[in-house]
Coordinates of C-alpha atoms and ligand atoms in Angstrom, one line a residue:
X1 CA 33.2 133.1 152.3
X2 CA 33.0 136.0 155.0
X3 CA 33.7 139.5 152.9
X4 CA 34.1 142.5 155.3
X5 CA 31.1 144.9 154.8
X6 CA 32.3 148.2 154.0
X7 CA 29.4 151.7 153.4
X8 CA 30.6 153.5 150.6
X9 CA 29.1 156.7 151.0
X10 CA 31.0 158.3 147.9
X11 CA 29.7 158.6 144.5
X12 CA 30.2 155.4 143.2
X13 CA 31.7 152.2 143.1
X14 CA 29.3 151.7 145.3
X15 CA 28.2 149.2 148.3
X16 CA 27.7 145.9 146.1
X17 CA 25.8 142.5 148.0
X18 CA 27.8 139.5 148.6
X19 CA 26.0 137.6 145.8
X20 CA 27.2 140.1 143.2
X21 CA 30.5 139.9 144.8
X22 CA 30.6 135.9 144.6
X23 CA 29.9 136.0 141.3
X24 CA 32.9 137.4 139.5
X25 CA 34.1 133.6 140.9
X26 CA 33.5 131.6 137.6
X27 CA 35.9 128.7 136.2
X28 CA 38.0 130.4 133.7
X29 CA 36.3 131.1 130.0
X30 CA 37.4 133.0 126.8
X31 CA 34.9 135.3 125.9
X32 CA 35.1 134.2 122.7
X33 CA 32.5 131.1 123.7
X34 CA 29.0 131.1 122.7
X35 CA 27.9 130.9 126.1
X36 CA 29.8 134.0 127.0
X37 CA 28.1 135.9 123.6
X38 CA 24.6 134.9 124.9
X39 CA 25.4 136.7 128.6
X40 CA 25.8 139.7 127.1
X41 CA 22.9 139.4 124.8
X42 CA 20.7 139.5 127.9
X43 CA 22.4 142.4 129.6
X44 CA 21.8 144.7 126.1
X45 CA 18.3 144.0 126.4
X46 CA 18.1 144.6 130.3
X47 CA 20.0 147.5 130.2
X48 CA 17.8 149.3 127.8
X49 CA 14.4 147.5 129.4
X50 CA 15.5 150.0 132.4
X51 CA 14.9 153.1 130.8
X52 CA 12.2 151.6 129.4
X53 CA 12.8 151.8 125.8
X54 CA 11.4 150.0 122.7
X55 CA 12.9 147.8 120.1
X56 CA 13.9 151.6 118.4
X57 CA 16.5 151.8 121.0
X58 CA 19.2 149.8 121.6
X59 CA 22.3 149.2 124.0
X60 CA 26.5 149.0 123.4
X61 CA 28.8 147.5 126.0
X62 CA 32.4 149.3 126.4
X63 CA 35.6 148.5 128.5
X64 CA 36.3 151.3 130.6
X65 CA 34.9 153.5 133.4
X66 CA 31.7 155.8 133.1
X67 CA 34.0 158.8 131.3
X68 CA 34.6 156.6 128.3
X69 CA 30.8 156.9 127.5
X70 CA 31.0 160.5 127.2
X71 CA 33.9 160.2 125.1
X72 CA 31.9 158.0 123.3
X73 CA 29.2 159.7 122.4
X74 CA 30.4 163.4 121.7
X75 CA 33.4 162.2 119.2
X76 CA 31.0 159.3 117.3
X77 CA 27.5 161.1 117.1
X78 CA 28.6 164.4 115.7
X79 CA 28.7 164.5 111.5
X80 CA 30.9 166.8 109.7
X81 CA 30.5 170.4 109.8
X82 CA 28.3 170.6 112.9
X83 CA 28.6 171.8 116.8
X84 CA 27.7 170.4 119.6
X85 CA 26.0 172.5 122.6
X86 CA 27.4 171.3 126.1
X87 CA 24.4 172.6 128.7
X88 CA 27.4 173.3 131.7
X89 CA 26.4 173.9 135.3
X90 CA 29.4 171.1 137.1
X91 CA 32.4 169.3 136.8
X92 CA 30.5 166.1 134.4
X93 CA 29.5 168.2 131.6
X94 CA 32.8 170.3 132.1
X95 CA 34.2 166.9 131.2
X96 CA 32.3 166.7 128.6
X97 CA 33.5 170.4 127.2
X98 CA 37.0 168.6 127.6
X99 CA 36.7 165.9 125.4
X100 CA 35.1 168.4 123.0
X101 CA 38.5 170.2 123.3
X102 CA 40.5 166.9 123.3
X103 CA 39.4 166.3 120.4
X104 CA 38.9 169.8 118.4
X105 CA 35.6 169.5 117.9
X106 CA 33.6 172.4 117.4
X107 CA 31.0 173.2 120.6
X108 CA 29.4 175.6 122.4
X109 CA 29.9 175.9 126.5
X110 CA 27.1 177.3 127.9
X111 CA 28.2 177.9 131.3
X112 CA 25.7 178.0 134.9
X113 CA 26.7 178.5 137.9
X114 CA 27.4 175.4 139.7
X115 CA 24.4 175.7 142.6
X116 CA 21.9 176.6 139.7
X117 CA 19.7 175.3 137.4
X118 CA 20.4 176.0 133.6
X119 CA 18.2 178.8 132.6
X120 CA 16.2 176.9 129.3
X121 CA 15.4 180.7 127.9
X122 CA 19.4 181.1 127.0
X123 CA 19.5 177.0 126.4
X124 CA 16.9 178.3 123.4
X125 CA 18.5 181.3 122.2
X126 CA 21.8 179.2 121.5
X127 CA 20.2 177.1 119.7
X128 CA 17.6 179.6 117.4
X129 CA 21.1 181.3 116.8
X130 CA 23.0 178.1 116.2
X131 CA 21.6 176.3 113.5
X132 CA 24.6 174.1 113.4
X133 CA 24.2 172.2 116.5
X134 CA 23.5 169.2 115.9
X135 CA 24.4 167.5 119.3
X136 CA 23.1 168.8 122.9
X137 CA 24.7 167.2 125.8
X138 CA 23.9 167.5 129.4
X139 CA 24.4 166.2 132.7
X140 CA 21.0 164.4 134.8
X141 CA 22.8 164.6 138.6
X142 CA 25.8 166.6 138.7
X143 CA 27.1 164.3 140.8
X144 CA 29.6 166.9 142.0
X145 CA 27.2 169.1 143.8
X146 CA 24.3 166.3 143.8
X147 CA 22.3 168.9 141.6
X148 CA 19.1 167.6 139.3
X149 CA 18.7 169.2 135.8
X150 CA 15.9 169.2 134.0
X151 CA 16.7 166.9 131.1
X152 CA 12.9 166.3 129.9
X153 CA 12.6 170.2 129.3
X154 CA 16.6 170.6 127.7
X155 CA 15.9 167.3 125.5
X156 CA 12.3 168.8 124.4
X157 CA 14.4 172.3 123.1
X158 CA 17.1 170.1 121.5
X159 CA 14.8 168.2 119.6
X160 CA 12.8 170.8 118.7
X161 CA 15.2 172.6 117.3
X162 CA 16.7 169.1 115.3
X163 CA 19.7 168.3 117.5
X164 CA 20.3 164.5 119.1
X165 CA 20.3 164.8 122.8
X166 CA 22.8 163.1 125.1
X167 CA 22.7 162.6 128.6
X168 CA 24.8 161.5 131.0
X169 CA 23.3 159.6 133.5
X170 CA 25.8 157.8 135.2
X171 CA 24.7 159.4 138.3
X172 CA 21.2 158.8 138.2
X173 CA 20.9 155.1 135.7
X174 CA 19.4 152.4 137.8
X175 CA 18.0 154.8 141.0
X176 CA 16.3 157.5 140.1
X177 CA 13.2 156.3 137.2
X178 CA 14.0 157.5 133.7
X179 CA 12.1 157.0 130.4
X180 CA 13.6 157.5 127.4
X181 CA 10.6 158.3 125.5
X182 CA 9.1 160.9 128.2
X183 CA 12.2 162.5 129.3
X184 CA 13.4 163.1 125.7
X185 CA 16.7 161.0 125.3
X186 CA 18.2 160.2 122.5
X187 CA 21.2 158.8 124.1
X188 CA 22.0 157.9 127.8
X189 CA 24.5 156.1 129.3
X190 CA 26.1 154.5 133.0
X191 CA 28.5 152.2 134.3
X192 CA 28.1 148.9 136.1
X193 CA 29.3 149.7 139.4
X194 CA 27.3 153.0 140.5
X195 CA 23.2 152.3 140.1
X196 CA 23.7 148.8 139.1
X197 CA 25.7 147.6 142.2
X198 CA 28.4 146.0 140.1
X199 CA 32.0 146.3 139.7
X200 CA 33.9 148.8 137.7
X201 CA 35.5 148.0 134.4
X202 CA 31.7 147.6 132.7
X203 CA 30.1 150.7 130.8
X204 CA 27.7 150.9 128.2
X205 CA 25.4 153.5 126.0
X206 CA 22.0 153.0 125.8
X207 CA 20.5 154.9 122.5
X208 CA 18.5 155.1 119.1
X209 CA 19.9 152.6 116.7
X210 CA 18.6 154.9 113.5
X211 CA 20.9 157.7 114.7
X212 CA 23.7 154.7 115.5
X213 CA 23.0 153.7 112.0
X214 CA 23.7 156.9 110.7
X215 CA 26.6 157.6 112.7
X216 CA 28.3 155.2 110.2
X217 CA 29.4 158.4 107.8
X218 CA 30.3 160.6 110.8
X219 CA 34.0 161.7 110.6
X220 CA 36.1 158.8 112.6
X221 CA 37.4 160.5 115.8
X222 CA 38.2 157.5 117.5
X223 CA 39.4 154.0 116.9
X224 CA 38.5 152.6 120.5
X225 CA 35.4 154.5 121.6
X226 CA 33.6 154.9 118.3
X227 CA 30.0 153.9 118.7
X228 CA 28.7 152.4 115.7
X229 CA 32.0 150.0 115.2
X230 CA 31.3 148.6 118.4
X231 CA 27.2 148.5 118.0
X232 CA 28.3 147.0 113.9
X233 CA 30.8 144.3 115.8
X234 CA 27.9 143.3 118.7
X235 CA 25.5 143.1 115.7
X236 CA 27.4 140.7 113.6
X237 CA 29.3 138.4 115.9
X238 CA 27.7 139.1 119.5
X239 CA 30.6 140.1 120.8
X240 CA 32.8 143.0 122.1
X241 CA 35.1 144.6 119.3
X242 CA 38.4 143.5 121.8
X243 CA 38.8 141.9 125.2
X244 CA 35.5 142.4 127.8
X245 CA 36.1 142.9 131.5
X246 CA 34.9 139.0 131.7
X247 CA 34.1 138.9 135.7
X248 CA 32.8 142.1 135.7
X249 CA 30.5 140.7 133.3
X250 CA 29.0 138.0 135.3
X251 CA 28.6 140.5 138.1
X252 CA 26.8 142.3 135.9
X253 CA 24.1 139.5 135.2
X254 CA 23.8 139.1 138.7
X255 CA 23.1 142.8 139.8
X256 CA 20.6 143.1 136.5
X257 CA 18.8 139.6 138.3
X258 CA 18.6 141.3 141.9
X259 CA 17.5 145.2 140.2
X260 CA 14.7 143.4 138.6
X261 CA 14.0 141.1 141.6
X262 CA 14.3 144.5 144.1
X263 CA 12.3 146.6 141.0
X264 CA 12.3 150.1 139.8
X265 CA 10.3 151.8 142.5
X266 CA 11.6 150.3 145.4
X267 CA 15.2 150.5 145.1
X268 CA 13.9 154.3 144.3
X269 CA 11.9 154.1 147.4
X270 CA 15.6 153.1 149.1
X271 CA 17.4 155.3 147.9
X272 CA 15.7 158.0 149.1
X273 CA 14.7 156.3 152.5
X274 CA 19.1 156.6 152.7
X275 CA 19.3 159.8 151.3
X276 CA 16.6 161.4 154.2
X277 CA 18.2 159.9 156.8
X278 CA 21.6 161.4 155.6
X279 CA 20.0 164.8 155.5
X280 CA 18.3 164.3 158.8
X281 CA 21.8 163.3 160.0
X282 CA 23.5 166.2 158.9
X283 CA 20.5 168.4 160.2
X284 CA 21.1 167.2 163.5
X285 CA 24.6 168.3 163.4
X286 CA 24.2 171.8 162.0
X287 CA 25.8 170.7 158.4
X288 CA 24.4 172.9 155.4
X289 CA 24.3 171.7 152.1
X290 CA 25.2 173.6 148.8
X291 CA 22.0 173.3 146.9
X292 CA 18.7 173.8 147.7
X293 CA 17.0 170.8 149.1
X294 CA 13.9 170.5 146.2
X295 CA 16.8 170.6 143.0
X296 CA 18.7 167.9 144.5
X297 CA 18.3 164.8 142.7
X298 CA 18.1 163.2 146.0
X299 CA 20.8 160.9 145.4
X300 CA 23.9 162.8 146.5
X301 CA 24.3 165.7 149.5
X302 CA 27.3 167.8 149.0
X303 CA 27.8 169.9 152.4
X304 CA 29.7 172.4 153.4
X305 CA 33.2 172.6 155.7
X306 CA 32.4 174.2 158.9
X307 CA 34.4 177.5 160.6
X308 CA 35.8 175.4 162.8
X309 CA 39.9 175.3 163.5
X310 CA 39.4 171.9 164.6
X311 CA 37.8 170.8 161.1
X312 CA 39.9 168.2 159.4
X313 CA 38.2 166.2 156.7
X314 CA 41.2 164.0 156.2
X315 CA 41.0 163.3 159.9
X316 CA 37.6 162.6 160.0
X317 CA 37.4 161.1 156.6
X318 CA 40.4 158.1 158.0
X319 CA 38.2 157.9 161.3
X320 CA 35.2 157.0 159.9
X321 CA 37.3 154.7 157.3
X322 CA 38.7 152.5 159.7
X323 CA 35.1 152.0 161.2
X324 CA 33.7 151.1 158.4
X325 CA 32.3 154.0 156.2
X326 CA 33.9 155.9 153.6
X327 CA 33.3 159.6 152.8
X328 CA 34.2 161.7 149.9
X329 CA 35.7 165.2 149.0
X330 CA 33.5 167.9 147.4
X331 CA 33.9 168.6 143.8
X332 CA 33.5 172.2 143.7
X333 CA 36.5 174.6 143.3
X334 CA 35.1 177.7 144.6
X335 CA 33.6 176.0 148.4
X336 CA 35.2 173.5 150.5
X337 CA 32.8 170.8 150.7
X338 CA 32.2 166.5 151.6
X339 CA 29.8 164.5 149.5
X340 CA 27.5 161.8 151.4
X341 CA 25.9 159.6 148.8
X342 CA 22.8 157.4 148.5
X343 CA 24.0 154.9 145.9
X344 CA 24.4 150.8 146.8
X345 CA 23.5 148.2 148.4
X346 CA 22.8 149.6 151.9
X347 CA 19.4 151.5 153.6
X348 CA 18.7 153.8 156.3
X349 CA 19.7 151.3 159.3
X350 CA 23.4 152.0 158.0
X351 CA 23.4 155.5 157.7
X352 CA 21.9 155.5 161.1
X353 CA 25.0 153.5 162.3
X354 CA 27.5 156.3 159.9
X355 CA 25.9 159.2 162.1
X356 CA 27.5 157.3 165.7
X357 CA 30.6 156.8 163.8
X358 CA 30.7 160.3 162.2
X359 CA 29.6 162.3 165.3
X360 CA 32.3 160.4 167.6
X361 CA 34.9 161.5 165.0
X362 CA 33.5 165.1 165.3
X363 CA 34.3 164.7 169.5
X364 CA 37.5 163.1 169.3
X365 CA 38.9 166.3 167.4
X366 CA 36.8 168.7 169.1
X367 CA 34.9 169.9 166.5
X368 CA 32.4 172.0 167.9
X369 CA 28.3 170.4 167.6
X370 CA 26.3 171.8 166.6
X371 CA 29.1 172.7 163.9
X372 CA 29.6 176.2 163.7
X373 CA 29.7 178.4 160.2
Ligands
PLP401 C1 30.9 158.7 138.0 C2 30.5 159.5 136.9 C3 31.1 159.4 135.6 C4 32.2 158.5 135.3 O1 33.4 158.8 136.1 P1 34.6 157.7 136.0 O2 35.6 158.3 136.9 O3 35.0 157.6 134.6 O4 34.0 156.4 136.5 C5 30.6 160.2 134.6 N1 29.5 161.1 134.8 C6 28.9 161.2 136.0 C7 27.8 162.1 136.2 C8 29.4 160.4 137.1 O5 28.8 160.5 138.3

């Protein structure tokens, strides 16, 4: 079969290979089989084998896109009586501070600006004067502004001062190298079809089973996305609590055969081969980008809309779509910007080819080059 090739160049579902594709095509199974119990056996093990974790740590598959995870997390891993601290510099953790609200729970917003790092100074006097946070969440890669936090240093504070620490990596899982033990997380979490090259519908949490364990007594804030009574259900039977996104599933096994085939540091090595040649791109064109070039997490480039009457990202956005490539809309409410992103199954030959589409769109509307701010 011939499947039209498109360059997803926005956060995520990204750019998937043919074979990943071709496998979602499977004669029709209940997941109640054996055979289908075993498959996901696998994919636990390999998801946690990529943030290199031990036996201690362990993973649970959920139904539902990345934001479920989240949801997840903060309402099953805080116990009675206790706050969580939400580390906030972008639109993921902000999520994150919803959910808190969603569900009344109490927490702590510590607010950054967007294009900044969180300061770890006030990060550690919230939590000398809170001795009642028990949970710290953060975001890796805002994937809004393609900013990098320092999760290593933010988990180090949170555990020092004896809170579980969260992360979500959704942005990062699969490209960028993380190690649970060295970079301090307790729990992290992703879905199928952003580093993985997968298909939506697939998300899982990878984390410490003694906390899981634990979680058992927390207060029940969720009948759906509670952690330990899907870890309890995997544990006894092998399978999913309720219905698994079954094809998504066997794309799954065959993204996890060709990340381990491609390995770690290569598809890194990728990533950021595609993510220099979209800066050198935008360079040549006069873009600038929101955050300063050494705290991106080189995975995502957010830039800026230029002073230009002609500028129309909708215009240019539909040109470059019917060629082909597909941009994306900033996510920041106080600057108009367009995010290029380094996630799939594509390298720098592509983004290469973007550029020719993207710079004839910028002549057809007479958008001035090099743009002008
Ligand atoms: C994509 C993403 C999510 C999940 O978003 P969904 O719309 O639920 O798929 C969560 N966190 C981060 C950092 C992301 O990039």
């Amino acid at each position: 079969m011939n499947i039209k090739r498109n360059i997803l160049l926005n956060p995520g579902p990204s750019t998937t290979t043919d074979t990943v594709k071709m496998a979602q095509v499977v004669p029709d199974i209940c997941p109640r089989e054996k055979e289908f119990a075993s498959m996901m056996k696998d994919i636990r093990k390999d998801l946690v084998k990529i943030v290199h974790g031990g036996d201690d740590y362990t993973s649970v598959l959920f139904c539902g896109s990345g934001t479920i995870n989240i949801d997840i997390c903060l309402n099953s891993l805080l116990p009675e009586g206790k706050k969580i601290l939400v580390v906030n510099n972008g639109a993921y953790s902000t999520r994150a501070v919803e959910i808190c609200e969603y569900y009344g729970m109490p927490h702590i917003d510590l607010k950054f600006p967007v294009d900044e790092r969180p300061n770890l100074v006030k990060v550690e006097e919230v939590l000398k004067e809170n001795p009642d946070i028990a949970l710290v969440h953060t975001t890796h890669n805002e994937t809004g502004t393609g900013i990098l936090n320092p999760i290593r240093e933010i988990g180090e504070l949170a555990h020092r001062y004896g809170a579980v620490f969260t992360v979500d990596t959704t942005s990062t899982y699969a490209m960028r190298p993380i190690d649970v033990y060295k970079d301090n997380i307790d729990f992290c979490m992703a879905s199928a079809q952003k580093g993985l090259m997968a298909m939506t519908g697939l998300s899982f949490v990878i984390g410490k089973t003694d906390i899981i364990k634990k979680s058992a007594d927390y207060p029940k804030r969720s009948y759906y996305c509670n952690l330990f009574l899907q870890y309890d259900y995997f544990e006894k039977t092998g399978e999913m609590h309720f219905t698994p996104p079954v094809q998504t599933i066997y794309a799954t096994v065959q993204a996890l055969k060709e990340y381990f085939e491609e390995g770690e540091e290569a598809k890194w090595a990728r990533h950021t081969r595609v993510f220099d040649a979209i800066h050198e791109g935008l360079d040549e064109l006069g873009f600038k980008d929101v955050i300063k070039r050494d705290e991106q997490a080189g995975l995502v480039v957010s830039a800026i809309y230029p002073n230009d009457e002609n500028w129309d990202f909708m215009k240019v956005h539909d040109y470059c779509y019917e060629r082909g490539f597909t941009i994306y809309p900033g996510k920041i409410s106080t600057t108009n910007t367009f995010r290029l992103c380094a996630l799939g199954a594509i390298d720098r030959e592509d983004i290469v080819e973007f550029f020719k589409v993207f710079r004839a769109a910028l002549d057809e509307y007479n958008i001035a080059v090099p743009v002008r701010y």
